[in-house]
């Protein structure tokens, strides 16, 4: 990662500092950036949330968070202490206007003492219902502008979920747009910060040989899978309001689809890249309400075994209703109606408590136009398959047919494989490191634009509407530790294809 310079120095104000995201992702990422010397100097974090805490208490909580969640541990107490000095805490309710006059003063004092200049980065890591009041309060307090005469820049990162349907996303976009200009707003989708996800574009456009094949003439279909073995863990209450379609497809998986389907941008800059993604969204065929059952399948896990261990059903999880019809599995068939992709279906699926933790993009190529070896009926050449493995076992493989050594003509599929760990060594940086760095630099290429988020909700609205109701007796419809409901097989098999078993 290219280190930030003093010009990028900033005060990072995290709202929701006592929450899960700060502990699991944000502070461990900042620590790793600090120890990798990519954070700007000076730099300061002000954690804000309702719990009463001193700076020291906040630091010691964050020390534990780093011990539990960071990739690299502090080499010594001295190194940790240097980082800990950048962590400050300010208690108060972000939704309450009374917090802000004090915060404005405190921030100005800290900026003065630490010499961070006027750059400010706000991070909304609170429960999503607080985003609208929080953004309004920032505006009322004048915190949407840099301090007078500082020449600084103010930016705001908004965590997902960005709304829970089209109407709420539009309303949130409106509030945000009434306080900040679009260039100040960074809507985060952490999948875009993953190395393997960024590599999709490098693979496509830093290599000359694949792009000519990347279209309807050669590609039969695309499968995008994000499988998780975990259940909803402690997030039952959140998940009841969300479900797999909202939680994973509306954001992460549609972003992946855009990266696979988009045209090359003129340059790798925020606007050209995001313009191309928007064009993909525009090309996706809208789902007619009457078609929902044909192109979308939902599922919910019941009890079962995952990796040999007993797992309870979704309805037994904490915070979940015993009659819940929330989807913990969602599969979708989409068509991208443009010159490049017409007639190439994109199959998307995701689920909790599946058989395997695996995220991948599989591009299935068409069979050869004519089978030269057809005189021998035993000879079946499998069409080529390219698999981009997002996680775990990050890498990619291309399968092709080879002659099995021996006197007979027999063909066997073999693989060319690239593995990140082997090729580059070490572990790649966490998605949040890259995304925080980009926001500090003012590079929004890997962030979602407002219109994109809107379009994603709009696309899924008919499915969300249809799934808002359902016959509770039909769930659970898949056992924990399997590949999802049987219905999902029908979704793909009626087109003559099959899901991969990664
Ligand atoms: C989050 C979802 O956005 O992504 C979670 O809310 C999910 O439900 C997580 O588990 C998956 O992220 P990752 O990086 O572990 O694939």
XYZ file of N, CA and C and ligand atoms in Angstrom, residues 25 160 190-191 194 226 228 230 235 238-239 247-248 252 352 357 359 391, ligand 1:
70
model
N -13.324 -4.732 12.884
C -12.757 -4.367 11.589
C -11.973 -3.055 11.589
N -22.718 -0.151 5.191
C -23.931 -0.824 4.762
C -24.708 -1.293 5.992
N -17.544 -3.649 1.570
C -16.189 -4.127 1.876
C -15.696 -5.163 0.866
N -16.614 -5.768 0.095
C -16.146 -6.720 -0.919
C -15.240 -6.042 -1.938
N -11.557 -6.135 -1.165
C -10.831 -7.413 -1.129
C -9.863 -7.465 -2.309
N -21.494 -16.935 -3.001
C -20.879 -16.543 -1.727
C -21.491 -17.450 -0.664
N -21.427 -19.294 3.023
C -20.881 -19.155 4.379
C -21.278 -20.376 5.193
N -21.015 -20.098 8.592
C -21.522 -19.527 9.839
C -23.030 -19.311 9.726
N -26.221 -11.866 15.491
C -26.916 -10.795 14.769
C -28.357 -11.148 14.380
N -30.782 -8.184 13.820
C -30.502 -7.461 12.572
C -30.941 -8.294 11.373
N -30.612 -9.561 11.409
C -30.830 -10.411 10.241
C -32.322 -10.596 9.960
N -28.853 -8.632 2.559
C -27.566 -8.620 3.257
C -26.389 -8.841 2.298
N -26.581 -9.663 1.287
C -25.439 -10.049 0.440
C -25.634 -9.744 -1.048
N -22.862 -6.793 -2.130
C -21.628 -7.495 -2.505
C -21.744 -8.247 -3.834
N -26.279 -18.743 4.375
C -25.638 -19.025 5.660
C -25.781 -20.521 5.915
N -17.502 -22.842 3.218
C -17.257 -21.405 3.110
C -16.490 -21.171 1.823
N -16.302 -18.272 -1.647
C -16.823 -17.213 -2.520
C -16.055 -17.293 -3.814
N -12.405 -16.092 -1.889
C -11.953 -16.524 -0.574
C -12.603 -17.841 -0.193
C -21.494 -8.690 5.626
C -22.789 -9.369 5.976
O -21.723 -7.582 4.811
O -20.650 -9.609 4.952
C -22.547 -10.625 6.791
O -23.628 -8.471 6.697
C -21.567 -11.529 6.098
O -23.767 -11.307 7.037
C -20.314 -10.758 5.705
O -21.237 -12.607 6.960
C -19.392 -11.603 4.863
O -18.199 -10.931 4.705
P -16.843 -11.729 4.442
O -15.821 -10.671 4.226
O -16.612 -12.575 5.640
O -17.105 -12.565 3.222
